[in-house]
Short mmCIF file of C-alpha atoms in Angstrom, two decimals:
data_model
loop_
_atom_site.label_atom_id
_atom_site.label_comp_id
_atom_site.label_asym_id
_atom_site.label_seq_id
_atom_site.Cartn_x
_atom_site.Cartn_y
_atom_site.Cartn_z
CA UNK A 1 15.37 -10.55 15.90
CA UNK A 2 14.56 -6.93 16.20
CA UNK A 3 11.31 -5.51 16.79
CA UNK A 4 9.86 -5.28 13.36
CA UNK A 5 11.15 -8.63 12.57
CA UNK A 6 9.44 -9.65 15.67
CA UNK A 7 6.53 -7.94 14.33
CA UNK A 8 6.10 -9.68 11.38
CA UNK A 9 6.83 -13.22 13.11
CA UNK A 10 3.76 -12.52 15.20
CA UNK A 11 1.42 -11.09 12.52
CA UNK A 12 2.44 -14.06 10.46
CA UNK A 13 1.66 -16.51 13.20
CA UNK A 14 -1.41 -15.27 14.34
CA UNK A 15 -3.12 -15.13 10.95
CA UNK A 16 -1.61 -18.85 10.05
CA UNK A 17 -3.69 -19.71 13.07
CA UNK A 18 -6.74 -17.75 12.38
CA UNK A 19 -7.03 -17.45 9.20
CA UNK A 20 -7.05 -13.82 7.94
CA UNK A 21 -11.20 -12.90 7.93
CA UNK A 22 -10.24 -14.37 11.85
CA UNK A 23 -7.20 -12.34 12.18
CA UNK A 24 -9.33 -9.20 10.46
CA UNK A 25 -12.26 -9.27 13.00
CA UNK A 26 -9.51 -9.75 16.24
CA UNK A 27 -7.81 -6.92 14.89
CA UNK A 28 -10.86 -4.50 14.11
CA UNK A 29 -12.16 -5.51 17.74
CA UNK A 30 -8.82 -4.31 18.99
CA UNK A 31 -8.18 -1.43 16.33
CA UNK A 32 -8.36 1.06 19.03
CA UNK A 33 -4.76 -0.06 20.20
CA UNK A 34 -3.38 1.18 16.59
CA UNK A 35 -1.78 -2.52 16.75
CA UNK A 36 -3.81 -3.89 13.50
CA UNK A 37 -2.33 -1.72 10.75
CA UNK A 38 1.34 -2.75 11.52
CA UNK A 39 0.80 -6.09 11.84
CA UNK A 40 -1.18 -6.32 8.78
CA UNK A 41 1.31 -4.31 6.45
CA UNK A 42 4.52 -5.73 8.34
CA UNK A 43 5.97 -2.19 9.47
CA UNK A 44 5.34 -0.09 12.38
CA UNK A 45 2.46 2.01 13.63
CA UNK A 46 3.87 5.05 11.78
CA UNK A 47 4.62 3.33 8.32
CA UNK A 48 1.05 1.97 8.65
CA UNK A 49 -0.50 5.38 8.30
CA UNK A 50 2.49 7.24 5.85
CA UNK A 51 2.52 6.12 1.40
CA UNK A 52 6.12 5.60 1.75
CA UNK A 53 6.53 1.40 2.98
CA UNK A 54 9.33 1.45 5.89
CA UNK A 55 12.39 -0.05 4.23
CA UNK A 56 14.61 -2.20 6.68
CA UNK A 57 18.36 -2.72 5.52
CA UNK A 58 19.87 -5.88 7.27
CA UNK A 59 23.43 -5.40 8.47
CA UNK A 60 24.65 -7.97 6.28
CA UNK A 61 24.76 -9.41 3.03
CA UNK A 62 21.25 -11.65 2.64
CA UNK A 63 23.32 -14.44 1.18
CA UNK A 64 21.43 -17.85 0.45
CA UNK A 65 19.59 -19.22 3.97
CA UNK A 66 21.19 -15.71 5.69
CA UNK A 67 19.47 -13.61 7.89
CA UNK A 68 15.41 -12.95 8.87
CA UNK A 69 13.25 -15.58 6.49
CA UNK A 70 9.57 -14.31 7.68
CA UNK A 71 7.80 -17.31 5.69
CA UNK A 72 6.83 -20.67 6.58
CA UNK A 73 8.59 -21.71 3.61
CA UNK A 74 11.40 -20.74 2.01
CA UNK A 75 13.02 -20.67 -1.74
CA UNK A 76 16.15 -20.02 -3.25
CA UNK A 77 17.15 -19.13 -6.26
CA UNK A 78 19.65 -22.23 -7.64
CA UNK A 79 20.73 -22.59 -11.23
CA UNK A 80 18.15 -25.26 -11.69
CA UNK A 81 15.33 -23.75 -9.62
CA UNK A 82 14.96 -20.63 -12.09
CA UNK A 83 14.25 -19.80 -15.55
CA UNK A 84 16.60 -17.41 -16.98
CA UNK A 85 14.69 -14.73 -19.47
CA UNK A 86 11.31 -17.25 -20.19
CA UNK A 87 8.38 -18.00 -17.34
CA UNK A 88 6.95 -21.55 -16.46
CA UNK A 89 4.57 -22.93 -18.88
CA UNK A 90 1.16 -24.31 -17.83
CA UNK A 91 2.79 -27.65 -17.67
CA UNK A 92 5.79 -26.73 -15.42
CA UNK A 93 7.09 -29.05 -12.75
CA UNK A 94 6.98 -27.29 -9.50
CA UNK A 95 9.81 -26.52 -7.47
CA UNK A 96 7.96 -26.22 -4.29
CA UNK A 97 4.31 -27.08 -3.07
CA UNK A 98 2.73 -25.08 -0.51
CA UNK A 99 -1.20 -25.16 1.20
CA UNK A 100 -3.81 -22.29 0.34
CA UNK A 101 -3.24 -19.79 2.76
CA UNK A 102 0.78 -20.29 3.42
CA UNK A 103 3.36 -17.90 3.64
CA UNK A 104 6.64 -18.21 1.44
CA UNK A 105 9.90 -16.57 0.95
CA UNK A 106 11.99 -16.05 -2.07
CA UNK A 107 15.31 -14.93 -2.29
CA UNK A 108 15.34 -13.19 -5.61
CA UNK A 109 17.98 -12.35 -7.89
CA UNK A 110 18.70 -9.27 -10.03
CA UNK A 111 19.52 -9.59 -14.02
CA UNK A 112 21.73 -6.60 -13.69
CA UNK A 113 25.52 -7.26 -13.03
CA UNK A 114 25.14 -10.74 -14.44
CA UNK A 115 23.57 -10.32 -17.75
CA UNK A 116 25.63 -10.43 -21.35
CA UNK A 117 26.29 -6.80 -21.69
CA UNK A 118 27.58 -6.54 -18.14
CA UNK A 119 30.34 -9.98 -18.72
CA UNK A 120 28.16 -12.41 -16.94
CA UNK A 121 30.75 -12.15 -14.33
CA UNK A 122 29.01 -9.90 -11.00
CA UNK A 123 31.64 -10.46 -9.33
CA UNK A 124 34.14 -8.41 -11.78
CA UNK A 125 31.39 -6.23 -12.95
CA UNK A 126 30.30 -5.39 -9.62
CA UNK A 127 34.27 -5.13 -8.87
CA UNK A 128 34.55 -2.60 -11.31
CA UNK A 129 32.26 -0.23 -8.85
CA UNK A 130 34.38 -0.92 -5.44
CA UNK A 131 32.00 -3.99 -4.25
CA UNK A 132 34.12 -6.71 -2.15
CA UNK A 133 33.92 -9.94 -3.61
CA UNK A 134 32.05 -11.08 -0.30
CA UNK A 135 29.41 -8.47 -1.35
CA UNK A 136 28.32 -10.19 -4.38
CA UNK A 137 25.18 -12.69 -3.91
CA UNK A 138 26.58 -16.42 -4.21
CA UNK A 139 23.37 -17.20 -6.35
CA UNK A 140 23.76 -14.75 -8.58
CA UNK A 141 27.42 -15.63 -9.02
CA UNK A 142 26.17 -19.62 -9.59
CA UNK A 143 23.47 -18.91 -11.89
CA UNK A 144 25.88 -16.77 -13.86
CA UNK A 145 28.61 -19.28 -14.41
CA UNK A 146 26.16 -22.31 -13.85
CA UNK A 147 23.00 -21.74 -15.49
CA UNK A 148 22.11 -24.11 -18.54
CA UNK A 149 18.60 -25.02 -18.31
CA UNK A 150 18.41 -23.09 -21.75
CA UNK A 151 21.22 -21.48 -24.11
CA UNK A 152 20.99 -17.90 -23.40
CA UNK A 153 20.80 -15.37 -26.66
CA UNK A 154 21.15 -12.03 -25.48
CA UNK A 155 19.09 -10.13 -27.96
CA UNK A 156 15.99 -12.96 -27.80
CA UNK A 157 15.48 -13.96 -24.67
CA UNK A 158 14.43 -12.06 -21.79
CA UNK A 159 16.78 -10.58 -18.94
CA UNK A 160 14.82 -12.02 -15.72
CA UNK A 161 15.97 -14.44 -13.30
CA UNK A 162 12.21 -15.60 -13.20
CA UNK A 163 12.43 -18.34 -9.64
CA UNK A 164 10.05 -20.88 -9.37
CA UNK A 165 7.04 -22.14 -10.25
CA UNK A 166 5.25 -22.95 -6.85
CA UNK A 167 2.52 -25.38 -6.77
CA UNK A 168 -0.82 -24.05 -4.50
CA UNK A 169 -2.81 -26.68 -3.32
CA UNK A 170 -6.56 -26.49 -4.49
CA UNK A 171 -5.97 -23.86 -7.30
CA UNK A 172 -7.56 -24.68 -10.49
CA UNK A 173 -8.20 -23.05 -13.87
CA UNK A 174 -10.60 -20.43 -13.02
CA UNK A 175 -9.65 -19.27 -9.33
CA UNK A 176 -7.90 -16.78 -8.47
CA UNK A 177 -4.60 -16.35 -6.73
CA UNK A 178 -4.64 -13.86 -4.11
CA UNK A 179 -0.94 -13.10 -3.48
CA UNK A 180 -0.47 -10.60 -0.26
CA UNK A 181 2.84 -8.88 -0.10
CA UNK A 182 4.26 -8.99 3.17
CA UNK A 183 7.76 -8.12 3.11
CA UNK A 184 10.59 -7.23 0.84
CA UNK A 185 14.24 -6.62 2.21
CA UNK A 186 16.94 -5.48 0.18
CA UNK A 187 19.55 -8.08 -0.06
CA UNK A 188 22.40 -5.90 -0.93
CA UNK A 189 23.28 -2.39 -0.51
CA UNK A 190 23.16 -1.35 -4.32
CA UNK A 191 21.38 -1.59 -7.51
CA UNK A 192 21.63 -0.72 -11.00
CA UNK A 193 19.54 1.32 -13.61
CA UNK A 194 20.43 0.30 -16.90
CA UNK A 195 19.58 1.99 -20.28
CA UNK A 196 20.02 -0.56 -23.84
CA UNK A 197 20.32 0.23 -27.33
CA UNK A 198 16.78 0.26 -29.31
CA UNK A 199 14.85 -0.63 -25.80
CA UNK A 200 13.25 1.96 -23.49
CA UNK A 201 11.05 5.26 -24.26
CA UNK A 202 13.28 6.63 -26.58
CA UNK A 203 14.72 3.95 -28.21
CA UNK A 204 16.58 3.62 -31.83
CA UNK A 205 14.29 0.80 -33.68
CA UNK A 206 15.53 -1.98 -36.08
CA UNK A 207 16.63 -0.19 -39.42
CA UNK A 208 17.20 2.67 -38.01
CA UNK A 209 13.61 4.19 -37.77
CA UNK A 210 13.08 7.20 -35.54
CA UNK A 211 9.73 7.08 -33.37
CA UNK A 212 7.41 9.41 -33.72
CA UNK A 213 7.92 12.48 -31.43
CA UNK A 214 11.21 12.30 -30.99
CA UNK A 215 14.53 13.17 -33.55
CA UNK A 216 17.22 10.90 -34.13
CA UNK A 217 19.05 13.62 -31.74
CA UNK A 218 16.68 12.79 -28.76
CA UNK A 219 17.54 8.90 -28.92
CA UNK A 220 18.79 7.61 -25.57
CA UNK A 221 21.30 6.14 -25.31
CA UNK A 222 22.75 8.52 -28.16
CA UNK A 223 22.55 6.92 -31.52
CA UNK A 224 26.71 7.21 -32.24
CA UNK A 225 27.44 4.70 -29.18
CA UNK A 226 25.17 2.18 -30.66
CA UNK A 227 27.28 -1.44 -31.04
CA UNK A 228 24.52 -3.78 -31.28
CA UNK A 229 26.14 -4.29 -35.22
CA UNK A 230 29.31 -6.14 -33.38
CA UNK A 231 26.98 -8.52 -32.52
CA UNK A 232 29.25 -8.71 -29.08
CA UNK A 233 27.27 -7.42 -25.97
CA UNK A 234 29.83 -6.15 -24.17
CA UNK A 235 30.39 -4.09 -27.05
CA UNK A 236 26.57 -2.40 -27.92
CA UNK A 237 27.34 0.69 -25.41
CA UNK A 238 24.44 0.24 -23.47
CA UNK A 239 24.95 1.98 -20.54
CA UNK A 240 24.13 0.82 -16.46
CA UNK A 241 24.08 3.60 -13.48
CA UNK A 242 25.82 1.75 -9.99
CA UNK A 243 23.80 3.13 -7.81
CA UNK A 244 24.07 2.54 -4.02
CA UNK A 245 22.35 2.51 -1.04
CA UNK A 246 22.45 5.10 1.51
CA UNK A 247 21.17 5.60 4.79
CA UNK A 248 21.00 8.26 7.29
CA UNK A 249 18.28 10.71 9.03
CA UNK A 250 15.33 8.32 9.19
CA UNK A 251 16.22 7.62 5.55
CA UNK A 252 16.84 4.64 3.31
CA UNK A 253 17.36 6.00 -0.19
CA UNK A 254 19.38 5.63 -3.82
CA UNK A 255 22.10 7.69 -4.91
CA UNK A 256 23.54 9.05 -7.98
CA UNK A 257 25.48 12.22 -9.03
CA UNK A 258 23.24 14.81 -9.92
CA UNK A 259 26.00 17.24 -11.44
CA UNK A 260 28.13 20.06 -10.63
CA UNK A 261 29.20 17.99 -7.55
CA UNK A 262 25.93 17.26 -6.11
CA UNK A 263 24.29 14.05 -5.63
CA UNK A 264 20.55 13.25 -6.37
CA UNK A 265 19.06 11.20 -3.49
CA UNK A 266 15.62 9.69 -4.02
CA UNK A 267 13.62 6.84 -1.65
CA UNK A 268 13.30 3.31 -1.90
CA UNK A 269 10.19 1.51 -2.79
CA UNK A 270 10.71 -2.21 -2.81
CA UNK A 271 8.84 -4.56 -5.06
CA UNK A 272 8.74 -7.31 -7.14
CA UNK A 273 8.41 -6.37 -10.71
CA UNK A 274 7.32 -9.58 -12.07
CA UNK A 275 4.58 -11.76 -9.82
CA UNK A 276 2.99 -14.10 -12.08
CA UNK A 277 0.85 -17.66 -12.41
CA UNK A 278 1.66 -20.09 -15.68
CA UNK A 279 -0.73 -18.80 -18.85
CA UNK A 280 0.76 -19.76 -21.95
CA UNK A 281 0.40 -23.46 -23.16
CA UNK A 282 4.40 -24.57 -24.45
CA UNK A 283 6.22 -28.01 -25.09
CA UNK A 284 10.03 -25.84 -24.83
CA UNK A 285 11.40 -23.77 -22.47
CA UNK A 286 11.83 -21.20 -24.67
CA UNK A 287 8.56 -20.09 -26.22
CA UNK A 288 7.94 -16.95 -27.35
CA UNK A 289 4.77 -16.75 -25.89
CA UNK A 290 6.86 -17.35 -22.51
CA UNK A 291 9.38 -14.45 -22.83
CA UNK A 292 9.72 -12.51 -19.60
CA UNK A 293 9.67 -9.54 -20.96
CA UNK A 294 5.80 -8.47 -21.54
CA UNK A 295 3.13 -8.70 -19.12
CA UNK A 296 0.16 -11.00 -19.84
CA UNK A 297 -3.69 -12.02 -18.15
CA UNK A 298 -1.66 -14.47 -16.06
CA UNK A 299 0.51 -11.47 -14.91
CA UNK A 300 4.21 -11.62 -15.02
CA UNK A 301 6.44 -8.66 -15.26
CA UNK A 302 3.41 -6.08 -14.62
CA UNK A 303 5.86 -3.81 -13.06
CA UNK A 304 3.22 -1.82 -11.27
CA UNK A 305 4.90 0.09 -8.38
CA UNK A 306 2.03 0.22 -5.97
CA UNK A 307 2.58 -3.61 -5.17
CA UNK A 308 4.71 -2.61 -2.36
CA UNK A 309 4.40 -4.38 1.51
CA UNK A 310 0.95 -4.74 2.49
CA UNK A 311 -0.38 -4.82 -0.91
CA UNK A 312 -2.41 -7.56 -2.81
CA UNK A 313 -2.19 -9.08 -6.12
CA UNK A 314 -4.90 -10.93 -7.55
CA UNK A 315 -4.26 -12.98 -10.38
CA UNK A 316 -6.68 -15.88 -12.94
CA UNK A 317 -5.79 -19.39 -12.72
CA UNK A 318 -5.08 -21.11 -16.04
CA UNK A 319 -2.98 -24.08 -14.61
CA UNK A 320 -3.77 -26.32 -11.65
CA UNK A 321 -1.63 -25.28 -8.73
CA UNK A 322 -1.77 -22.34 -10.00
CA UNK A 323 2.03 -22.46 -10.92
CA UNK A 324 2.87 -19.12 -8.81
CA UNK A 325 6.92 -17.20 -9.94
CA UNK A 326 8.14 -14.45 -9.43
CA UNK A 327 11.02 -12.09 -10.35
CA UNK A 328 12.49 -9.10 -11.51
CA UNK A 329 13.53 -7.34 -8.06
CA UNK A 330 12.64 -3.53 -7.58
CA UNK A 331 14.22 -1.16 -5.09
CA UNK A 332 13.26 1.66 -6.71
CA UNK A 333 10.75 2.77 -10.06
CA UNK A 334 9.00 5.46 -11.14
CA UNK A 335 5.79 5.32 -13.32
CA UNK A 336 6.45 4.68 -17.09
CA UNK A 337 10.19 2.91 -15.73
CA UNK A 338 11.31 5.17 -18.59
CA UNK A 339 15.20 4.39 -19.08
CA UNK A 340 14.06 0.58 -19.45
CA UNK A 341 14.84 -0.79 -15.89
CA UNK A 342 13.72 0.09 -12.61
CA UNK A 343 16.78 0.31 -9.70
CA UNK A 344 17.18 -3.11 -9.99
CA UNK A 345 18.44 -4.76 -7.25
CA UNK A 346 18.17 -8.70 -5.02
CA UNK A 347 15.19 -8.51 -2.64
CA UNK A 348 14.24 -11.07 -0.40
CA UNK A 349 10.44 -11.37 -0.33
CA UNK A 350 7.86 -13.10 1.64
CA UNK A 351 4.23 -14.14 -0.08
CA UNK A 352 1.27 -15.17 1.01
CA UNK A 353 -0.86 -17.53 -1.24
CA UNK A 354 -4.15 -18.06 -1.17
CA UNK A 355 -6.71 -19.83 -3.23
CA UNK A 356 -9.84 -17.92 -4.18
CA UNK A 357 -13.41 -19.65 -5.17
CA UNK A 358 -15.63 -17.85 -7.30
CA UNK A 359 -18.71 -17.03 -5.40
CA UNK A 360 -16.50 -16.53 -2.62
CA UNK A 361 -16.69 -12.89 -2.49
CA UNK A 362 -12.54 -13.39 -1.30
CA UNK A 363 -11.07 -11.65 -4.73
CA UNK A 364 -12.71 -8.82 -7.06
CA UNK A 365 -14.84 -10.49 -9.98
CA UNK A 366 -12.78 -8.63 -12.34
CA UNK A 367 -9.57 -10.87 -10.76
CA UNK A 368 -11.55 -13.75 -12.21
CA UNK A 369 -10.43 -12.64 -15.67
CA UNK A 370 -8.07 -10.13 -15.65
CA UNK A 371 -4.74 -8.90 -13.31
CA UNK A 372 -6.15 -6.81 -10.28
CA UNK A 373 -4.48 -4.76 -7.36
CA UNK A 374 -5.19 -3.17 -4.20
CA UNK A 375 -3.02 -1.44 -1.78
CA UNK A 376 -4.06 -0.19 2.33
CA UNK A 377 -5.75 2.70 0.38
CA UNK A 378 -6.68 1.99 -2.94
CA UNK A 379 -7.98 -0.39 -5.35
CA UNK A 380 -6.17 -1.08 -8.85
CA UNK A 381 -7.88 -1.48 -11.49
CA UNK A 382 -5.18 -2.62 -14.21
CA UNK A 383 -4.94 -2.62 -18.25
CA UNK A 384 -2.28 -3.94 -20.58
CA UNK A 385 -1.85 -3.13 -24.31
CA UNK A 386 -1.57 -6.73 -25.27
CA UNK A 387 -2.46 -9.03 -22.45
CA UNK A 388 -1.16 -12.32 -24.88
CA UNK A 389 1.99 -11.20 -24.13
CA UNK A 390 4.37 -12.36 -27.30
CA UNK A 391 1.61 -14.18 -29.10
CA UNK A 392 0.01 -13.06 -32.00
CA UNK A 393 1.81 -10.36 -32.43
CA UNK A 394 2.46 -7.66 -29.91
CA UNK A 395 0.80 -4.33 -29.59
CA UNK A 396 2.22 -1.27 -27.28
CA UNK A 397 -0.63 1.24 -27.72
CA UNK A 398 -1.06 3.14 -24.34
CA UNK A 399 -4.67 4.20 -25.50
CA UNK A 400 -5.62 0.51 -25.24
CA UNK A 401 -4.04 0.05 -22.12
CA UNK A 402 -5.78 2.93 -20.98
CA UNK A 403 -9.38 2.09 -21.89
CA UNK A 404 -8.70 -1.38 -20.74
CA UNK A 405 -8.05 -0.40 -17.23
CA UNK A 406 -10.96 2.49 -17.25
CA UNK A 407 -13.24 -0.65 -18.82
CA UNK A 408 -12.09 -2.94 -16.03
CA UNK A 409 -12.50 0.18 -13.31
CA UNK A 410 -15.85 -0.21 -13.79
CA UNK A 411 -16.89 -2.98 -14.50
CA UNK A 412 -15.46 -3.47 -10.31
CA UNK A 413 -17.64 -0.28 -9.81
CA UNK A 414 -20.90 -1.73 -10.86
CA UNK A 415 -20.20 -4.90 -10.19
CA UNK A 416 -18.88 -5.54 -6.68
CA UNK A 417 -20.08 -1.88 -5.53
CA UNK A 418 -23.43 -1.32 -6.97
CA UNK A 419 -23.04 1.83 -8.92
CA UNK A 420 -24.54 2.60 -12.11
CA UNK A 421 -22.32 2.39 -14.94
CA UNK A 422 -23.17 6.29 -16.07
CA UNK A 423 -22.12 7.15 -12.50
CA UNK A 424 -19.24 5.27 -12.00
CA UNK A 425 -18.04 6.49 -15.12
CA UNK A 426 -18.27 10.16 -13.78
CA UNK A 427 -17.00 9.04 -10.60
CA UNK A 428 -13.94 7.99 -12.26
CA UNK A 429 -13.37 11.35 -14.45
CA UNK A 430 -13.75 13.39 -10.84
CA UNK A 431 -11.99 11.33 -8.91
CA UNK A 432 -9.73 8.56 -9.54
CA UNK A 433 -6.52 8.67 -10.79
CA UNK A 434 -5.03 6.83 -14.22
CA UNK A 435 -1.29 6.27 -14.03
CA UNK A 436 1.22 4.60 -16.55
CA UNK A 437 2.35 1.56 -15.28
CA UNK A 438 5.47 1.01 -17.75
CA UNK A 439 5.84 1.50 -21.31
CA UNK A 440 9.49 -0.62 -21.93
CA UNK A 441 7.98 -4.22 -21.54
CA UNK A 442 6.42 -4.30 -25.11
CA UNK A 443 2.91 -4.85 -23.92
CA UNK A 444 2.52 -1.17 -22.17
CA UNK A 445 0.53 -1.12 -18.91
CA UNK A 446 -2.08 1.41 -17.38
CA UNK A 447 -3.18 1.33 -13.65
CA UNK A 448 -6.24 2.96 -11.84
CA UNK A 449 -6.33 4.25 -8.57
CA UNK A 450 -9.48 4.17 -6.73
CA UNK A 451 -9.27 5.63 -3.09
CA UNK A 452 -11.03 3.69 -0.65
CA UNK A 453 -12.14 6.59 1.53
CA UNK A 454 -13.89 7.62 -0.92
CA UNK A 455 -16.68 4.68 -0.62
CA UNK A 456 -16.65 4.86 3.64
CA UNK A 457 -19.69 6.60 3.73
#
């Protein structure tokens, strides 16, 4: 165990047996020391106080029950523990149950290198870009050749491996999940970007219709490579970047060429794109209304890149037990996750889970009925174009995403900080920052950031 996995075993320990509010008032009484931020984020005192999260790469493959598992509990991904493309209905059976407060870590799986268009083969696909065969995650290669909760339709259902759900004792419709992210560690040394036919920012629609803004010249990828008519995915000429993992000066980054012989080198930013809670009543595992693919009020693939390490996710409760997945590993994305994916890529990542009361004054009121984040430095307001997800239609306006998050920014203002709704409005035109969360996942996403110096006075 080195000494930021040592780090994170003690941080982990000492709130289990304090309690965080505990752990918080120990750590303020000793903040002098500079020992509470790292403990709290799971890095070191430097990453504490630097927007970049510290990214640890293990020296070998995190294969199933491999290497550092930080949680109390711990969950793999198995052919029949996951959903492939759909999330759990309210009605779900659990595949674990944890207590309020408990710590648990998921070994995720990446879509990409196992999905249609790629052979559902990783271990040929990935092959095909010089990784050994003892490279290539053993769950991935199961759920691959195993997987059969469902029969899996390429252009229907969505891409995710979505694990779980989890059971919390003592959540019920109307809580709030509080779900602190505490570590995520690249399983493997490489990920994938991937760009598909009629998908993405610039995509080629059904019919052949041409989005406004854009010429049928500016379609990516280019409208003459587009097979989807074969009706054979490996035959659409969609098109996925390999892109590995580098490391070297103080840095842990993604590579790809950047032309004329160069190479473009950019940082790593693990996450989990999808973190979610059941929402959607269903009798089938395949639902529309539980398609991985847009975002909804019971969260799911909100693909908000702030939800790094030491950031918090609140989530409403619509099913008892709350019925916590997750999915859809990040190593990399930047705002708007143009292309369509992110640089996908395995992470293994530890939760915490907690059960929040209303009246508690533990989770924002605006958590109570809507998706809310914070980070070290900032709260997150969050809105989402459609937040039914796939039923009733679906809707990808940014302008309602974007007055949704500005209405739920301050509504938190006024109502957990006191300001006048006037002022908090101005506030937010002076001050805060509105950022595009995603615009591939159908239901488009905005984000607010609201700095918490700002209110130390």
């Amino acid at each position: 165990m080195n000494a930021a996995e040592y780090g994170r075993y003690a941080r982990d320990t000492i709130v289990e047996g304090l309690g965080r509010r505990g752990f918080l008032r120990a750590a303020t009484a000793a903040g002098a020391t500079g020992i509470a931020a790292p403990l709290l984020s799971g890095g070191s005192a430097s990453a504490a106080s630097s927007p970049k999260p510290e990214v640890e790469m293990p020296r070998e493959i995190l294969q199933p029950g491999v290497g550092p598992i930080h949680g109390k509990h711990y969950l793999k991904s198995l052919p029949d523990q996951v959903i492939w493309g759909y999330v759990p209905q309210l009605t779900a059976q659990p595949v674990l149950r944890v207590k309020s407060g408990e710590t648990v870590t998921v070994d995720s799986v990446s879509h990409e290198g196992i999905l249609e268009d790629q052979g559902r083969d990783p271990v040929a696909y990935f092959k095909s870009h010089g990784v050994p065969a003892d490279q290539v995650l053993k769950d991935a290669i199961a759920i691959a050749a195993e997987y059969n909760r469902t029969t899996r339709k390429f252009d229907v259902d969505g891409p995710h491996v979505v694990t779980g759900p989890i059971y919390v004792d003592g959540a019920s419709p109307g809580d709030v999940l509080k779900i602190e992210m505490l570590s995520f560690i690249p399983r493997v040394p490489y990920g994938v970007v991937s760009s598909r036919h009629g998908k993405g920012a610039l995509p080629h629609l059904a019919g052949g219709a041409v989005l406004a803004g854009i010429t049928v010249d500016e379609i990516m990828p280019p409208v003459g490579t587009d097979g989807r008519s074969t009706g054979i995915p490996t035959k659409y000429g969609n098109v996925s970047v390999f892109t590995p993992v580098k490391t070297g000066r103080g840095e842990v980054v993604g590579a790809m060429p950047g032309g004329a012989g160069r190479e473009v080198r950019f940082p790593l930013r693990p996450f989990m794109g999808m973190t979610g809670v059941a929402f959607a009543p269903s009798t089938t595992l395949t639902d529309p209304a539980l398609n991985s693919i847009p975002p909804t009020l019971g969260g799911g693939n909100i693909d908000i890149n702030l939800l790094t390490a030491g950031s918090t996710f609140y989530l409403p409760v619509f099913a008892e037990g709350a019925l916590f997945y997750t999915g859809d590993p990040h190593m990399a994305m930047g705002n708007g996750e143009v292309a369509l994916t992110a640089m996908e890529g395995s992470l293994r990542s530890t939760f915490r889970l907690t059960v929040c009361k209303r009246g508690s004054g533990d989770a924002p009121s605006v958590a109570f009925s809507y998706p809310f984040a914070e980070t070290r430095d900032a709260w997150v307001p969050i809105g989402l174009s459609d937040p039914d997800g796939s039923q009733n239609g679906q809707i990808n306006d940014l302008n309602i995403a974007m007055r949704r998050a500005v209405v739920n920014a301050l509504d938190f203002l006024q109502n957990d900080h006191g300001m006048d709704r006037a002022v908090a409005y101005a506030y937010l035109s002076a001050a805060a920052d509105f950022e595009v969360s995603q615009v591939v996942d159908r239901t488009t996403g905005v984000h607010g950031v609201i700095q918490k110096s700002h209110f130390a006075g």
